[in-house]
Tab-separated table of C-alpha atoms and ligand atoms in Angstrom:
chain	number	residue	atom	x	y	z
Q	1057	MET	CA	9.588	-7.318	-14.758
Q	1058	ARG	CA	8.969	-4.008	-13.074
Q	1059	VAL	CA	5.955	-4.549	-11.015
Q	1060	LEU	CA	4.072	-2.337	-8.737
Q	1061	VAL	CA	2.759	-3.777	-5.693
Q	1062	THR	CA	-0.065	-1.888	-4.216
Q	1063	GLY	CA	-0.180	-2.679	0.110
Q	1064	ALA	CA	3.398	-3.325	0.011
Q	1065	THR	CA	3.623	-3.471	3.766
Q	1066	GLY	CA	0.525	-5.417	4.218
Q	1067	PHE	CA	0.711	-9.399	4.702
Q	1068	VAL	CA	0.294	-10.812	1.530
Q	1069	GLY	CA	1.685	-7.487	-0.485
Q	1070	ALA	CA	5.046	-7.589	1.459
Q	1071	ALA	CA	5.336	-11.129	0.700
Q	1072	VAL	CA	4.611	-10.699	-2.953
Q	1073	VAL	CA	7.488	-8.087	-2.834
Q	1074	ARG	CA	9.673	-10.716	-1.347
Q	1075	ALA	CA	8.940	-13.319	-4.126
Q	1076	LEU	CA	9.779	-10.727	-6.969
Q	1077	ARG	CA	12.947	-9.371	-5.479
Q	1078	ASP	CA	13.902	-13.000	-4.836
Q	1079	GLY	CA	12.841	-13.655	-8.719
Q	1080	GLY	CA	15.052	-10.671	-9.905
Q	1081	HIS	CA	12.308	-8.384	-10.632
Q	1082	ASP	CA	12.093	-4.606	-9.950
Q	1083	VAL	CA	9.306	-3.660	-7.992
Q	1084	ALA	CA	7.637	-0.405	-7.055
Q	1085	ALA	CA	6.378	-0.558	-3.933
Q	1086	LEU	CA	3.410	1.602	-2.908
Q	1087	VAL	CA	2.898	2.643	0.641
Q	1088	ARG	CA	1.220	4.740	2.778
Q	1089	ASP	CA	4.426	5.449	5.182
Q	1090	PRO	CA	7.973	5.186	3.669
Q	1091	ALA	CA	9.037	5.063	7.356
Q	1092	ARG	CA	7.553	2.025	8.119
Q	1093	ALA	CA	8.376	0.549	4.796
Q	1094	GLY	CA	11.894	-0.724	5.465
Q	1095	ALA	CA	11.630	-4.307	4.751
Q	1096	ALA	CA	10.377	-3.349	1.337
Q	1097	ALA	CA	13.245	-0.918	1.051
Q	1098	ALA	CA	16.011	-3.211	2.571
Q	1099	ILE	CA	15.271	-5.613	-0.226
Q	1100	GLY	CA	15.780	-2.815	-3.083
Q	1101	ALA	CA	11.862	-2.084	-3.987
Q	1102	ARG	CA	11.569	1.376	-4.619
Q	1103	LEU	CA	8.973	2.976	-2.848
Q	1104	HIS	CA	6.120	5.438	-3.587
Q	1105	ARG	CA	3.963	7.079	-0.684
Q	1106	GLY	CA	0.582	6.736	-2.087
Q	1107	ASP	CA	-3.037	6.365	-0.710
Q	1108	MET	CA	-5.850	4.478	-2.017
Q	1109	LEU	CA	-8.288	7.053	-1.847
Q	1110	ASP	CA	-6.300	9.311	-3.936
Q	1111	PRO	CA	-5.685	7.638	-7.369
Q	1112	SER	CA	-3.575	10.606	-8.621
Q	1113	SER	CA	-0.948	9.063	-5.936
Q	1114	TYR	CA	-0.858	5.733	-7.881
Q	1115	ALA	CA	-2.474	5.833	-11.144
Q	1116	PRO	CA	0.417	7.566	-12.925
Q	1117	LEU	CA	2.956	4.927	-11.676
Q	1118	VAL	CA	1.630	2.316	-13.903
Q	1119	ALA	CA	3.079	3.954	-16.997
Q	1120	ASP	CA	6.506	3.099	-15.546
Q	1121	VAL	CA	6.034	-0.749	-14.821
Q	1122	ASP	CA	4.843	-3.944	-17.190
Q	1123	ALA	CA	2.039	-5.041	-14.514
Q	1124	VAL	CA	0.596	-3.935	-11.459
Q	1125	VAL	CA	-0.277	-6.398	-8.268
Q	1126	HIS	CA	-3.333	-5.069	-6.122
Q	1127	ALA	CA	-2.919	-6.112	-2.710
Q	1128	ALA	CA	-4.095	-3.192	-0.826
Q	1129	GLN	CA	-7.040	-3.139	1.953
Q	1130	LEU	CA	-8.145	0.125	3.357
Q	1131	ALA	CA	-7.232	0.571	7.186
Q	1132	VAL	CA	-10.365	0.975	9.266
Q	1133	PRO	CA	-9.275	0.764	12.553
Q	1134	GLY	CA	-11.925	-0.813	15.350
Q	1135	ARG	CA	-14.909	-3.763	15.323
Q	1136	LEU	CA	-15.709	-4.341	11.641
Q	1137	THR	CA	-18.970	-2.958	11.161
Q	1138	ALA	CA	-21.519	-2.757	8.097
Q	1139	THR	CA	-20.582	0.796	7.947
Q	1140	ARG	CA	-16.482	0.398	8.296
Q	1141	SER	CA	-16.876	-2.562	5.490
Q	1142	ARG	CA	-18.562	-0.539	3.406
Q	1143	ARG	CA	-15.958	1.938	3.239
Q	1144	VAL	CA	-13.460	-0.619	2.762
Q	1145	PHE	CA	-15.377	-2.147	-0.335
Q	1146	ALA	CA	-15.749	1.664	-1.776
Q	1147	ALA	CA	-11.936	2.022	-1.389
Q	1148	ASP	CA	-11.303	-1.122	-3.178
Q	1149	ALA	CA	-13.544	-0.148	-5.605
Q	1150	LEU	CA	-11.973	3.146	-6.304
Q	1151	MET	CA	-8.615	2.166	-6.564
Q	1152	THR	CA	-9.622	-1.072	-8.589
Q	1153	SER	CA	-11.121	1.263	-10.956
Q	1154	ALA	CA	-8.099	3.529	-11.479
Q	1155	LEU	CA	-5.595	0.915	-11.580
Q	1156	ALA	CA	-7.898	-0.859	-14.706
Q	1157	ASP	CA	-8.023	2.315	-16.473
Q	1158	ALA	CA	-4.484	3.111	-16.134
Q	1159	CYS	CA	-3.698	-0.672	-16.813
Q	1160	LEU	CA	-5.761	-0.319	-20.179
Q	1161	ARG	CA	-4.309	3.339	-21.142
Q	1162	HIS	CA	-0.630	1.711	-20.974
Q	1163	GLY	CA	-1.306	-2.172	-21.899
Q	1164	ARG	CA	-0.380	-3.415	-18.852
Q	1165	ARG	CA	-1.478	-6.538	-16.638
Q	1166	LEU	CA	-3.685	-5.983	-13.329
Q	1167	VAL	CA	-3.465	-9.059	-11.087
Q	1168	TYR	CA	-6.491	-8.587	-8.299
Q	1169	THR	CA	-6.546	-10.120	-5.143
Q	1170	GLY	CA	-9.661	-11.144	-4.177
Q	1171	GLY	CA	-10.437	-13.794	-1.716
Q	1172	CYS	CA	-12.462	-16.754	0.524
Q	1173	PHE	CA	-15.162	-15.010	1.581
Q	1174	ASP	CA	-16.061	-14.058	-1.864
Q	1175	TRP	CA	-18.011	-17.100	-2.781
Q	1176	GLY	CA	-20.279	-17.387	0.665
Q	1177	ASP	CA	-21.106	-20.433	2.579
Q	1178	HIS	CA	-21.283	-23.396	0.831
Q	1179	GLY	CA	-21.273	-26.308	3.705
Q	1180	GLU	CA	-19.692	-29.404	3.256
Q	1181	ARG	CA	-19.735	-28.485	-0.947
Q	1182	TRP	CA	-16.341	-28.177	-2.573
Q	1183	VAL	CA	-16.137	-24.866	-4.181
Q	1184	ASP	CA	-14.133	-23.694	-7.220
Q	1185	GLU	CA	-13.459	-20.846	-9.871
Q	1186	THR	CA	-16.906	-21.751	-11.654
Q	1187	THR	CA	-19.108	-21.781	-8.393
Q	1188	PRO	CA	-20.853	-18.464	-8.578
Q	1189	LEU	CA	-20.000	-15.633	-5.932
Q	1190	THR	CA	-22.529	-15.424	-3.514
Q	1191	PRO	CA	-20.392	-13.575	-0.913
Q	1192	SER	CA	-20.523	-13.466	3.016
Q	1193	PRO	CA	-20.505	-10.119	4.263
Q	1194	MET	CA	-16.446	-9.669	4.203
Q	1195	GLY	CA	-16.453	-11.114	0.518
Q	1196	VAL	CA	-18.898	-8.358	-0.748
Q	1197	GLY	CA	-16.757	-5.919	-2.267
Q	1198	HIS	CA	-14.180	-8.314	-3.981
Q	1199	ALA	CA	-16.795	-10.284	-5.726
Q	1200	ARG	CA	-18.321	-6.854	-6.906
Q	1201	GLN	CA	-14.778	-6.150	-8.412
Q	1202	ALA	CA	-14.635	-9.668	-9.469
Q	1203	ALA	CA	-17.547	-9.065	-11.553
Q	1204	VAL	CA	-16.732	-5.823	-12.557
Q	1205	LEU	CA	-13.154	-6.995	-13.627
Q	1206	ASP	CA	-14.857	-9.815	-15.712
Q	1207	ARG	CA	-16.557	-7.190	-17.746
Q	1208	ARG	CA	-14.259	-5.125	-18.434
Q	1209	HIS	CA	-12.063	-7.813	-19.689
Q	1210	ARG	CA	-14.681	-8.771	-21.841
Q	1211	GLU	CA	-15.767	-5.419	-23.298
Q	1212	GLU	CA	-12.531	-3.673	-23.160
Q	1213	GLY	CA	-9.942	-6.281	-23.448
Q	1214	LEU	CA	-8.614	-5.346	-19.775
Q	1215	ASP	CA	-5.424	-7.966	-19.108
Q	1216	VAL	CA	-6.409	-8.748	-15.842
Q	1217	VAL	CA	-5.760	-12.109	-13.575
Q	1218	ARG	CA	-7.617	-12.887	-10.445
Q	1219	LEU	CA	-6.547	-14.686	-7.541
Q	1220	SER	CA	-8.808	-15.796	-4.430
Q	1221	PRO	CA	-6.383	-16.668	-1.988
Q	1222	GLY	CA	-7.904	-19.183	1.002
Q	1223	PHE	CA	-7.054	-17.835	4.663
Q	1224	VAL	CA	-3.469	-16.944	4.437
Q	1225	HIS	CA	-1.641	-18.261	7.281
Q	1226	GLY	CA	2.195	-17.449	8.102
Q	1227	PRO	CA	4.286	-15.263	10.541
Q	1228	GLY	CA	1.901	-12.475	10.244
Q	1229	GLY	CA	-1.388	-11.033	9.465
Q	1230	LEU	CA	-4.705	-12.443	11.070
Q	1231	PHE	CA	-3.357	-15.677	11.725
Q	1232	ALA	CA	-0.821	-14.035	14.369
Q	1233	THR	CA	-3.089	-11.532	15.512
Q	1234	ALA	CA	-6.434	-13.715	15.729
Q	1235	PHE	CA	-4.877	-17.021	16.462
Q	1236	VAL	CA	-1.498	-16.729	17.963
Q	1237	ASP	CA	-1.913	-13.667	20.081
Q	1238	GLN	CA	-5.330	-14.224	21.337
Q	1239	ALA	CA	-4.484	-18.006	22.160
Q	1240	ARG	CA	-1.622	-16.714	23.865
Q	1241	ALA	CA	-3.162	-14.211	25.982
Q	1242	GLY	CA	-5.997	-16.857	26.923
Q	1243	ARG	CA	-8.518	-15.067	25.076
Q	1244	LEU	CA	-8.628	-17.434	21.815
Q	1245	ARG	CA	-12.040	-19.361	21.165
Q	1246	CYS	CA	-13.462	-21.564	18.781
Q	1247	ILE	CA	-16.351	-19.533	17.102
Q	1248	GLY	CA	-19.368	-21.410	17.028
Q	1249	SER	CA	-19.278	-24.985	16.501
Q	1250	GLY	CA	-16.213	-24.843	14.318
Q	1251	ARG	CA	-17.642	-27.481	11.725
Q	1252	ASN	CA	-17.329	-25.269	9.013
Q	1253	TRP	CA	-14.369	-25.766	6.513
Q	1254	TRP	CA	-11.730	-23.077	6.021
Q	1255	SER	CA	-9.143	-23.441	3.077
Q	1256	CYS	CA	-5.979	-22.171	3.843
Q	1257	VAL	CA	-2.773	-21.185	2.025
Q	1258	HIS	CA	0.542	-20.259	3.419
Q	1259	VAL	CA	1.615	-16.643	2.473
Q	1260	ASP	CA	4.651	-17.927	0.989
Q	1261	ASP	CA	2.967	-20.277	-1.398
Q	1262	LEU	CA	0.629	-17.451	-2.163
Q	1263	ALA	CA	3.303	-15.051	-2.984
Q	1264	ALA	CA	4.780	-17.959	-5.641
Q	1265	ALA	CA	1.069	-17.983	-7.409
Q	1266	TYR	CA	1.761	-14.193	-7.889
Q	1267	LEU	CA	4.832	-14.546	-9.973
Q	1268	ALA	CA	3.106	-17.535	-11.788
Q	1269	ALA	CA	0.146	-15.360	-12.674
Q	1270	LEU	CA	2.180	-12.490	-13.609
Q	1271	GLU	CA	3.868	-14.328	-15.670
Q	1272	GLU	CA	2.027	-17.365	-17.361
Q	1273	ALA	CA	-1.371	-16.764	-16.696
Q	1274	ALA	CA	-3.839	-16.009	-20.000
Q	1275	PRO	CA	-5.884	-12.764	-19.751
Q	1276	GLY	CA	-9.550	-12.929	-18.154
Q	1277	SER	CA	-8.330	-15.790	-15.748
Q	1278	SER	CA	-8.769	-16.333	-12.095
Q	1279	TYR	CA	-7.619	-18.731	-9.505
Q	1280	ALA	CA	-8.410	-20.024	-6.102
Q	1281	VAL	CA	-5.279	-20.514	-4.273
Q	1282	VAL	CA	-5.530	-22.841	-1.865
Q	1283	ASP	CA	-3.277	-25.485	-0.134
Q	1284	ASP	CA	-4.504	-29.231	-0.179
Q	1285	GLU	CA	-6.142	-30.136	2.527
Q	1286	PRO	CA	-9.151	-27.994	3.906
Q	1287	LEU	CA	-9.665	-28.144	7.511
Q	1288	ARG	CA	-12.786	-27.398	9.911
Q	1289	LEU	CA	-12.456	-24.484	11.910
Q	1290	ARG	CA	-12.398	-26.264	14.874
Q	1291	GLU	CA	-9.354	-28.360	13.527
Q	1292	LEU	CA	-7.252	-25.629	12.662
Q	1293	THR	CA	-7.775	-23.497	15.958
Q	1294	ASP	CA	-6.935	-26.953	17.484
Q	1295	LEU	CA	-3.968	-27.230	15.480
Q	1296	THR	CA	-2.801	-23.982	16.725
Q	1297	THR	CA	-3.232	-24.231	20.284
Q	1298	ASP	CA	-1.371	-27.770	19.892
Q	1299	ALA	CA	1.694	-26.167	18.087
Q	1300	LEU	CA	1.666	-23.563	20.996
Q	1301	GLY	CA	1.895	-26.113	23.540
Q	1302	VAL	CA	-1.060	-24.109	25.362
Q	1303	ARG	CA	-4.493	-25.959	25.986
Q	1304	ARG	CA	-7.366	-26.596	23.615
Q	1305	VAL	CA	-9.922	-24.032	24.141
Q	1306	GLY	CA	-13.773	-23.628	24.236
Q	1307	THR	CA	-16.059	-22.387	22.030
Q	1308	ALA	CA	-17.835	-18.763	22.067
Q	1309	PRO	CA	-21.273	-18.146	20.315
Q	1310	PRO	CA	-21.011	-16.226	17.290
Q	1311	ALA	CA	-23.307	-13.368	18.143
Q	1312	LEU	CA	-21.252	-13.031	21.396
Q	1313	VAL	CA	-18.184	-12.522	19.645
Q	1314	GLY	CA	-19.659	-10.534	17.179
Q	1315	LEU	CA	-19.928	-7.859	19.510
Q	1316	PHE	CA	-16.351	-7.038	20.144
Q	1317	LEU	CA	-15.128	-8.260	16.617
Q	1318	GLY	CA	-18.336	-6.507	14.657
Q	1319	ARG	CA	-20.702	-9.059	13.019
Q	1320	THR	CA	-19.524	-8.442	9.274
Q	1321	LEU	CA	-16.591	-10.348	10.434
Q	1322	VAL	CA	-18.023	-13.099	12.574
Q	1323	SER	CA	-20.839	-14.198	10.058
Q	1324	SER	CA	-18.023	-14.414	7.684
Q	1325	LEU	CA	-15.512	-16.291	9.627
Q	1326	THR	CA	-18.202	-18.678	10.566
Q	1327	THR	CA	-18.944	-19.867	6.808
Q	1328	SER	CA	-17.676	-22.615	5.365
Q	1329	PHE	CA	-15.188	-22.326	2.453
Q	1330	ARG	CA	-13.851	-25.731	1.217
Q	1331	ILE	CA	-11.962	-24.416	-1.946
Q	1332	SER	CA	-10.545	-26.876	-4.727
Q	1333	GLY	CA	-7.013	-25.599	-6.069
Q	1334	ALA	CA	-7.018	-27.837	-9.335
Q	1335	ARG	CA	-6.967	-25.246	-11.892
Q	1336	ILE	CA	-4.112	-23.269	-10.889
Q	1337	ARG	CA	-2.080	-26.246	-10.359
Q	1338	SER	CA	-3.059	-27.880	-14.033
Q	1339	GLU	CA	-2.873	-24.523	-15.870
Q	1340	LEU	CA	-0.236	-22.559	-13.976
Q	1341	GLY	CA	1.857	-25.474	-12.828
Q	1342	TRP	CA	1.653	-24.111	-9.388
Q	1343	ALA	CA	1.708	-26.288	-6.154
Q	1344	PRO	CA	2.267	-25.289	-2.536
Q	1345	ALA	CA	5.572	-25.865	-0.813
Q	1346	ARG	CA	3.356	-26.203	2.567
Q	1347	PRO	CA	0.783	-28.478	1.104
Q	1348	ARG	CA	-0.753	-28.956	4.723
Q	1349	PHE	CA	-1.864	-26.373	7.529
Q	1350	ARG	CA	-1.432	-28.894	10.026
Q	1351	ASP	CA	2.696	-29.800	9.147
Q	1352	ALA	CA	3.368	-25.577	8.708
Q	1353	VAL	CA	1.766	-24.280	11.581
Q	1354	ALA	CA	5.055	-25.224	14.124
Q	1355	GLY	CA	7.145	-23.312	11.529
Q	1356	THR	CA	5.103	-20.286	11.890
Q	1357	VAL	CA	4.405	-20.448	15.612
Q	1358	ALA	CA	8.516	-20.684	15.927
Q	1359	ALA	CA	8.840	-17.757	13.485
Q	1360	LEU	CA	6.615	-15.785	15.254
Q	1361	ALA	CA	8.447	-16.622	18.624
K	520	NAP	N1	-4.844	-12.506	4.842
K	520	NAP	C1	-5.643	-13.309	4.439
K	520	NAP	O1	-5.965	-14.297	5.438
K	520	NAP	C2	-6.290	-12.889	3.269
K	520	NAP	C3	-7.224	-13.875	2.494
K	520	NAP	C4	-7.843	-13.853	1.272
K	520	NAP	C5	-7.650	-12.733	0.707
K	520	NAP	N2	-6.974	-11.808	0.988
K	520	NAP	C6	-7.081	-10.324	1.022
K	520	NAP	O2	-5.756	-10.105	0.136
K	520	NAP	C7	-5.659	-8.260	0.597
K	520	NAP	C8	-4.486	-8.180	1.235
K	520	NAP	O3	-4.710	-8.526	2.755
K	520	NAP	P1	-3.643	-8.683	3.992
K	520	NAP	O4	-4.041	-9.686	4.821
K	520	NAP	O5	-2.237	-8.621	2.821
K	520	NAP	O6	-4.149	-7.266	4.485
K	520	NAP	P2	-3.013	-6.225	5.697
K	520	NAP	O7	-1.994	-6.863	5.922
K	520	NAP	O8	-3.886	-5.457	6.585
K	520	NAP	O9	-2.472	-5.201	4.210
K	520	NAP	C9	-3.181	-4.154	3.741
K	520	NAP	C10	-2.320	-3.252	2.801
K	520	NAP	O10	-3.038	-2.264	2.659
K	520	NAP	C11	-2.398	-1.063	2.941
K	520	NAP	N3	-3.322	0.183	3.024
K	520	NAP	C12	-4.543	0.003	4.170
K	520	NAP	N4	-4.922	1.330	3.860
K	520	NAP	C13	-4.293	1.980	3.119
K	520	NAP	C14	-4.680	3.117	2.404
K	520	NAP	N5	-5.572	3.933	2.593
K	520	NAP	N6	-3.792	3.343	1.047
K	520	NAP	C15	-2.598	2.657	0.606
K	520	NAP	N7	-2.674	1.600	1.306
K	520	NAP	C16	-3.167	1.149	2.057
K	520	NAP	C17	-1.824	-1.041	4.365
K	520	NAP	O11	-0.735	-0.140	4.566
K	520	NAP	P3	-0.133	0.020	5.750
K	520	NAP	O12	0.821	-0.978	6.062
K	520	NAP	O13	0.162	1.429	5.926
K	520	NAP	O14	-1.303	-0.240	6.868
K	520	NAP	C18	-1.254	-2.825	4.015
K	520	NAP	O15	0.082	-2.513	3.269
K	520	NAP	C19	-6.931	-7.990	0.816
K	520	NAP	O16	-7.626	-7.571	-0.383
K	520	NAP	C20	-7.629	-9.261	1.637
K	520	NAP	O17	-9.080	-9.215	1.146
K	520	NAP	C21	-6.262	-11.863	2.529
């Protein structure tokens, strides 16, 4: 396959590029700055400079590939305020719409990346692909695109597959910056009681799910991509500090953390998402190589060191 990957320098997108190249596929990598895309270039991806806000910089690329993976997310420096979130959602809407138009025009598959915040807070209840999306503040944009893409599949025949990853861990991304780096600097706190559930997935297992979605999924399907053992945020925090060999941390009130990180982010991090991954296992035969965060975290910490 020839696959266009947006966000190819990101935590998720870079893993997808690696998995595609390992699988012998041809990758067109959309990047903002080719000078910072050495890793993708080194494994043989073709680099294309583009910006989410400028569809003319990427829509024409769709003609020359068999499928598109959309894993870009607008970079907005600073606290995640409601205004900045709206910019992130608007960029996603623009890019998703332009990619969907181009995929329809050329008869290509679009694999869209949603996320665990799209379901909202479900307390102790399990959620899956049949649970209506009542998003947390950070999931609003993805939930909107999910509705649009499902409608365009039904009404226009768009070949779309939606993936909704749990919290993605591995050597990079938010796990590195928000957990490991903060713990090493003595700044990590468990936000709120930590009794809320987090479903997780290792970044390399997630990348394998994109390959399965590209190769095996039915048009219009959607899959949660999570490992086998949701954890409460408190336990995830403790497992991380234990793996780092540092003292377990105390809690911080969400309202206080919100002043530094932004209320939008904090009120999403404190929601409970206990997600079942049964559908992707049974329909696509995908299974995580790292089924439990608790067994993977030591390897991640070692890789980050
Ligand atoms: N990480 C998680 O735990 C998680 C969980 C569930 C869902 N997701 C979803 O997965 C997707 C990817 O997340 P991620 O963690 O991989 O994010 P990330 O590491 O921040 O990567 C974002 C990517 O988008 C690119 N980008 C930013 N602004 C751009 C612009 N104006 N034009 C073109 N590209 C731009 C970035 O390029 P630069 O390298 O140049 O900045 C980077 O390649 C998002 O939709 C996210 O909601 C993530």
